[in-house]
Coordinates of C-alpha atoms in Angstrom, one line a residue:
M1 CA 73.4 28.8 151.9
S2 CA 75.1 32.0 152.2
D3 CA 78.4 30.3 151.7
V4 CA 77.2 28.7 148.6
I5 CA 75.9 32.0 147.2
S6 CA 79.1 33.6 148.1
D7 CA 81.2 31.1 146.4
A8 CA 79.1 31.3 143.3
S9 CA 79.4 35.0 143.4
L10 CA 83.1 34.8 143.5
R11 CA 83.2 32.3 140.7
L12 CA 81.0 34.7 138.5
A13 CA 83.0 37.6 139.4
G14 CA 86.2 35.7 138.4
N15 CA 84.7 34.6 135.1
S16 CA 83.6 38.2 134.2
S17 CA 87.0 39.6 135.2
T18 CA 88.7 37.1 132.9
Q19 CA 86.4 37.9 130.1
N20 CA 87.0 41.6 130.5
K21 CA 90.8 41.0 130.3
S22 CA 90.5 39.0 127.1
R23 CA 88.2 41.7 125.6
N24 CA 90.7 44.4 126.6
L25 CA 93.6 42.5 125.0
S26 CA 91.6 41.8 121.7
S27 CA 90.5 45.5 121.0
P28 CA 92.5 48.8 121.8
P29 CA 91.0 51.4 124.0
I30 CA 89.0 54.3 122.5
A31 CA 91.5 56.8 124.0
L32 CA 94.2 55.1 122.1
L33 CA 92.4 55.4 118.8
F34 CA 91.8 59.1 119.3
A35 CA 95.6 59.5 120.1
L36 CA 96.5 57.8 116.9
L37 CA 94.1 59.9 114.8
F38 CA 95.4 63.1 116.5
A39 CA 99.0 62.1 115.6
L40 CA 98.1 61.5 112.1
M41 CA 96.4 64.9 111.9
L42 CA 99.6 66.5 113.2
L43 CA 101.7 64.6 110.7
S44 CA 99.4 65.7 107.8
G45 CA 99.5 69.3 109.1
C46 CA 103.2 69.4 108.7
A47 CA 103.0 68.7 105.1
G48 CA 102.3 71.3 102.5
S49 CA 99.4 71.2 100.1
D50 CA 101.4 69.0 97.7
G51 CA 102.1 66.5 100.4
Q52 CA 105.7 67.8 101.1
K53 CA 106.8 69.1 104.5
D54 CA 106.9 72.9 104.8
D55 CA 110.3 73.7 105.9
T56 CA 109.4 77.1 107.2
D57 CA 107.4 75.7 110.0
I58 CA 110.6 75.4 112.1
W59 CA 111.9 78.9 111.2
S60 CA 112.2 81.5 113.8
E61 CA 110.6 85.0 113.2
A62 CA 113.9 86.5 112.3
K63 CA 114.8 83.7 109.9
L64 CA 111.4 83.9 108.2
Y65 CA 111.8 87.7 107.8
S66 CA 115.4 87.2 106.5
E67 CA 114.3 84.8 103.9
A68 CA 111.3 86.7 102.9
T69 CA 113.4 89.8 102.4
E70 CA 115.9 87.9 100.4
K71 CA 113.1 86.6 98.1
L72 CA 112.1 90.3 97.7
N73 CA 115.5 91.4 96.8
D74 CA 115.7 88.6 94.3
A75 CA 112.4 89.7 92.7
D76 CA 110.8 86.3 93.5
F77 CA 107.5 88.2 94.4
A78 CA 105.2 85.2 94.5
K79 CA 107.4 83.5 97.2
C80 CA 108.2 86.6 99.2
G81 CA 104.4 87.4 99.3
K82 CA 103.8 83.9 100.8
Y83 CA 106.7 84.2 103.3
F84 CA 105.6 87.6 104.6
E85 CA 102.1 86.5 104.9
K86 CA 103.2 83.4 107.0
L87 CA 105.4 85.7 109.1
E88 CA 102.4 88.0 109.9
A89 CA 100.2 85.0 110.7
R90 CA 102.5 83.1 112.9
F91 CA 104.0 86.2 114.8
P92 CA 101.1 88.7 114.8
F93 CA 102.6 90.7 117.7
G94 CA 106.2 90.4 116.7
P95 CA 108.5 93.4 115.7
Y96 CA 108.1 92.4 112.0
S97 CA 104.4 92.1 111.8
Q98 CA 103.4 95.5 110.4
Q99 CA 106.3 95.6 107.9
A100 CA 105.3 92.0 106.8
Q101 CA 101.8 93.1 106.0
I102 CA 102.9 96.0 103.8
N103 CA 105.6 93.9 102.2
A104 CA 103.2 91.1 101.5
A105 CA 100.9 93.5 99.8
Y106 CA 103.8 94.9 97.6
C107 CA 105.1 91.4 96.7
Y108 CA 101.5 90.2 95.7
W109 CA 101.0 93.3 93.6
K110 CA 104.3 92.9 91.8
A111 CA 103.4 89.2 91.3
Q112 CA 100.1 90.5 89.7
E113 CA 98.1 88.8 92.5
Q114 CA 95.8 91.8 92.9
T115 CA 93.2 90.3 95.1
Q116 CA 95.7 88.9 97.7
A117 CA 97.5 92.3 97.5
L118 CA 94.3 94.3 98.3
V119 CA 93.5 91.9 101.2
A120 CA 96.8 92.5 102.7
I121 CA 96.8 96.2 102.4
D122 CA 93.2 96.6 103.6
R123 CA 94.1 94.6 106.6
F124 CA 97.0 96.9 107.3
I125 CA 95.0 100.1 106.9
K126 CA 92.3 98.8 109.1
L127 CA 94.6 97.6 112.0
H128 CA 97.2 100.4 111.9
Q129 CA 95.6 103.8 111.5
G130 CA 98.3 105.2 113.6
S131 CA 101.1 103.8 111.7
P132 CA 103.8 106.2 110.4
N133 CA 103.6 104.2 107.2
L134 CA 99.9 104.8 106.6
D135 CA 100.6 107.3 103.8
Y136 CA 102.6 104.6 101.9
A137 CA 99.8 102.1 102.6
Y138 CA 97.2 104.3 100.9
Y139 CA 99.5 105.0 98.1
L140 CA 100.2 101.4 97.6
K141 CA 96.5 100.6 97.6
G142 CA 96.1 103.2 94.8
L143 CA 98.8 101.6 92.8
I144 CA 97.3 98.1 93.2
T145 CA 93.9 99.3 92.2
F146 CA 95.3 101.6 89.5
N147 CA 96.5 98.5 87.6
D148 CA 98.2 100.4 84.9
D149 CA 99.7 97.3 83.4
L150 CA 97.8 96.9 80.1
G151 CA 99.7 93.9 79.0
W152 CA 101.5 93.5 75.7
L153 CA 98.3 93.7 73.7
G154 CA 97.3 97.0 75.2
K155 CA 100.7 98.4 74.7
F156 CA 100.7 97.2 71.1
T157 CA 97.3 98.6 70.2
G158 CA 97.8 102.0 72.1
Q159 CA 95.0 101.2 74.6
D160 CA 95.0 103.5 77.6
L161 CA 93.0 103.7 80.8
S162 CA 90.0 105.5 79.2
E163 CA 89.1 102.4 77.2
R164 CA 88.7 100.1 80.2
D165 CA 86.2 99.8 83.1
P166 CA 86.4 103.0 85.1
K167 CA 85.5 101.4 88.4
A168 CA 89.0 100.6 89.3
A169 CA 90.3 103.9 88.2
K170 CA 87.8 105.6 90.6
E171 CA 88.8 103.4 93.6
A172 CA 92.4 104.2 92.8
F173 CA 91.6 107.9 92.7
E174 CA 90.1 107.8 96.2
S175 CA 93.2 106.1 97.6
F176 CA 95.6 108.7 96.0
K177 CA 93.3 111.4 97.2
V178 CA 93.8 110.2 100.9
V179 CA 97.5 110.6 100.4
V180 CA 97.3 114.2 99.0
E181 CA 94.7 115.5 101.5
R182 CA 95.7 113.7 104.8
F183 CA 99.5 113.5 104.1
P184 CA 100.3 116.6 102.0
N185 CA 103.9 116.5 103.0
S186 CA 104.4 112.8 102.3
K187 CA 107.1 112.0 99.7
Y188 CA 104.4 110.0 97.9
A189 CA 102.0 113.0 97.6
P190 CA 103.4 114.5 94.3
D191 CA 103.2 111.2 92.5
A192 CA 99.7 110.5 93.9
L193 CA 98.6 113.9 92.6
D194 CA 100.0 113.3 89.1
R195 CA 98.2 110.0 89.1
M196 CA 94.9 111.7 90.2
R197 CA 95.2 114.0 87.2
Y198 CA 95.9 111.1 84.8
I199 CA 92.8 109.3 86.2
V200 CA 90.6 112.4 85.9
N201 CA 91.8 112.9 82.3
S202 CA 91.2 109.2 81.5
L203 CA 87.6 109.2 83.1
A204 CA 86.8 112.2 81.1
E205 CA 88.2 110.6 77.8
A206 CA 86.0 107.4 78.7
D207 CA 82.8 109.7 78.8
V208 CA 83.8 111.4 75.6
I209 CA 84.1 108.1 73.9
V210 CA 80.6 107.2 74.8
A211 CA 79.2 110.6 73.8
R212 CA 80.9 110.2 70.4
Y213 CA 79.5 106.8 70.1
Y214 CA 76.0 108.1 70.6
Y215 CA 76.5 111.0 68.2
Q216 CA 77.7 108.7 65.4
R217 CA 74.7 106.6 65.7
G218 CA 72.2 109.5 65.8
A219 CA 71.3 109.4 69.4
Y220 CA 71.8 113.1 69.7
L221 CA 70.1 113.7 73.0
A222 CA 72.1 111.0 74.7
A223 CA 75.3 112.4 73.3
A224 CA 74.4 115.9 74.5
N225 CA 73.7 114.6 78.0
R226 CA 77.0 112.7 78.2
A227 CA 78.9 115.6 76.9
Q228 CA 77.4 117.9 79.4
L229 CA 78.6 115.3 82.2
V230 CA 82.2 115.7 81.0
I231 CA 82.0 119.6 81.0
R232 CA 80.5 119.5 84.5
D233 CA 82.6 116.8 86.2
Y234 CA 85.9 117.3 84.5
D235 CA 86.1 121.0 83.6
R236 CA 89.9 121.1 83.3
A237 CA 90.4 117.8 81.3
P238 CA 91.6 118.1 77.7
A239 CA 88.6 116.0 76.8
V240 CA 86.4 119.0 77.4
E241 CA 87.3 120.4 73.9
E242 CA 85.6 117.4 72.2
A243 CA 82.8 117.4 74.7
L244 CA 81.8 121.0 73.8
Y245 CA 82.1 120.1 70.2
I246 CA 79.8 117.2 70.5
L247 CA 77.4 119.3 72.6
T248 CA 77.4 122.0 69.9
K249 CA 76.8 119.5 67.0
S250 CA 74.1 117.5 69.1
Y251 CA 72.1 120.5 69.8
E252 CA 72.4 121.6 66.1
K253 CA 71.0 118.2 65.0
L254 CA 68.2 118.4 67.5
G255 CA 67.3 121.9 66.1
M256 CA 68.0 123.7 69.3
T257 CA 69.8 126.6 67.6
Q258 CA 70.1 128.9 70.6
L259 CA 71.7 126.1 72.9
S260 CA 74.0 125.2 69.9
N261 CA 75.2 128.8 69.5
D262 CA 75.7 129.1 73.2
A263 CA 77.8 125.9 73.2
A264 CA 79.8 127.2 70.2
R265 CA 80.5 130.4 71.9
V266 CA 81.9 128.8 75.1
F267 CA 83.9 126.4 72.9
K268 CA 85.7 129.4 71.1
L269 CA 86.2 131.2 74.4
N270 CA 88.0 128.3 76.0
F271 CA 89.8 126.9 72.8
P272 CA 90.4 129.9 70.5
D273 CA 93.1 128.1 68.6
S274 CA 91.3 124.8 68.0
E275 CA 90.2 123.8 64.5
M276 CA 87.9 121.1 65.6
M277 CA 84.8 123.0 64.6
V278 CA 86.2 122.9 61.1
T279 CA 87.9 119.5 60.9
G280 CA 85.8 117.6 63.4
Q281 CA 89.0 116.1 64.9
R282 CA 90.7 116.9 68.1
V283 CA 94.6 117.1 68.0
K284 CA 95.8 115.1 70.9
K285 CA 99.1 115.5 72.6
Q286 CA 101.3 112.7 71.4
R287 CA 102.6 110.3 74.0
S288 CA 104.0 106.7 74.0
W289 CA 102.3 104.0 75.9
W290 CA 105.0 104.0 78.6
Q291 CA 104.3 107.7 79.4
F292 CA 101.6 107.3 82.1
W293 CA 100.2 110.8 82.0
N294 CA 100.3 114.2 80.6
K295 CA 100.4 117.1 83.0

């Protein structure tokens, strides 16, 4: 009996083995499927976003830096920004890493890619507080945020910084301020200081424009309050002349004679040669659109 059972068992085992072999031949193993999928992913990863192979993948660190620098010298700012960014990402601990971050920020700024430029320079400042190039990094951040390019329409109409959103100007001011205060001997400090003066004057002009708007529409209290802000926050700006004029006239319209007389007295003390109280017009220093600031 045992021999019969044993023979039957052997026959069953043989049948199952044959069935397993045929099943293995008809369907590939799961491991092989995963290997094929992984190979496809690698192949797709070697292609660029447009389906073409990225030739820079096989470049060495020195080669990538050389090509990026060449694009920078050729003023191909969009491409040099991408090359420097790839260099920093692939070789984060290489000898060109720090310079690549700064150069990427500069290239993106020149290519008018402000968001990418700020990301690159902020990353550098965060990671390299001990860098000898830190003064330039803050200076470059100020330039990026300053965004003094008004475009052809702004140049044609004579628009200046005071007629735009002051938020960016204030952020640029803070970056330039770091250069002037933390790195007073930096070669970028004098220009940063000039740009700070220009920003202060522009912010004062922006507030005067608002005060003038209120005054012209009969909102004399609002006009007086805004004029006071200019006098308090930007006491050396040229716009203070018109701010005092608006303050004097606003108090006069509100029937506050004493305050109006006090403001007029301060006006005459600070601007003895001004004719604005008579003409109602402030004589501004003439400058062309390409002259960034008046000292």
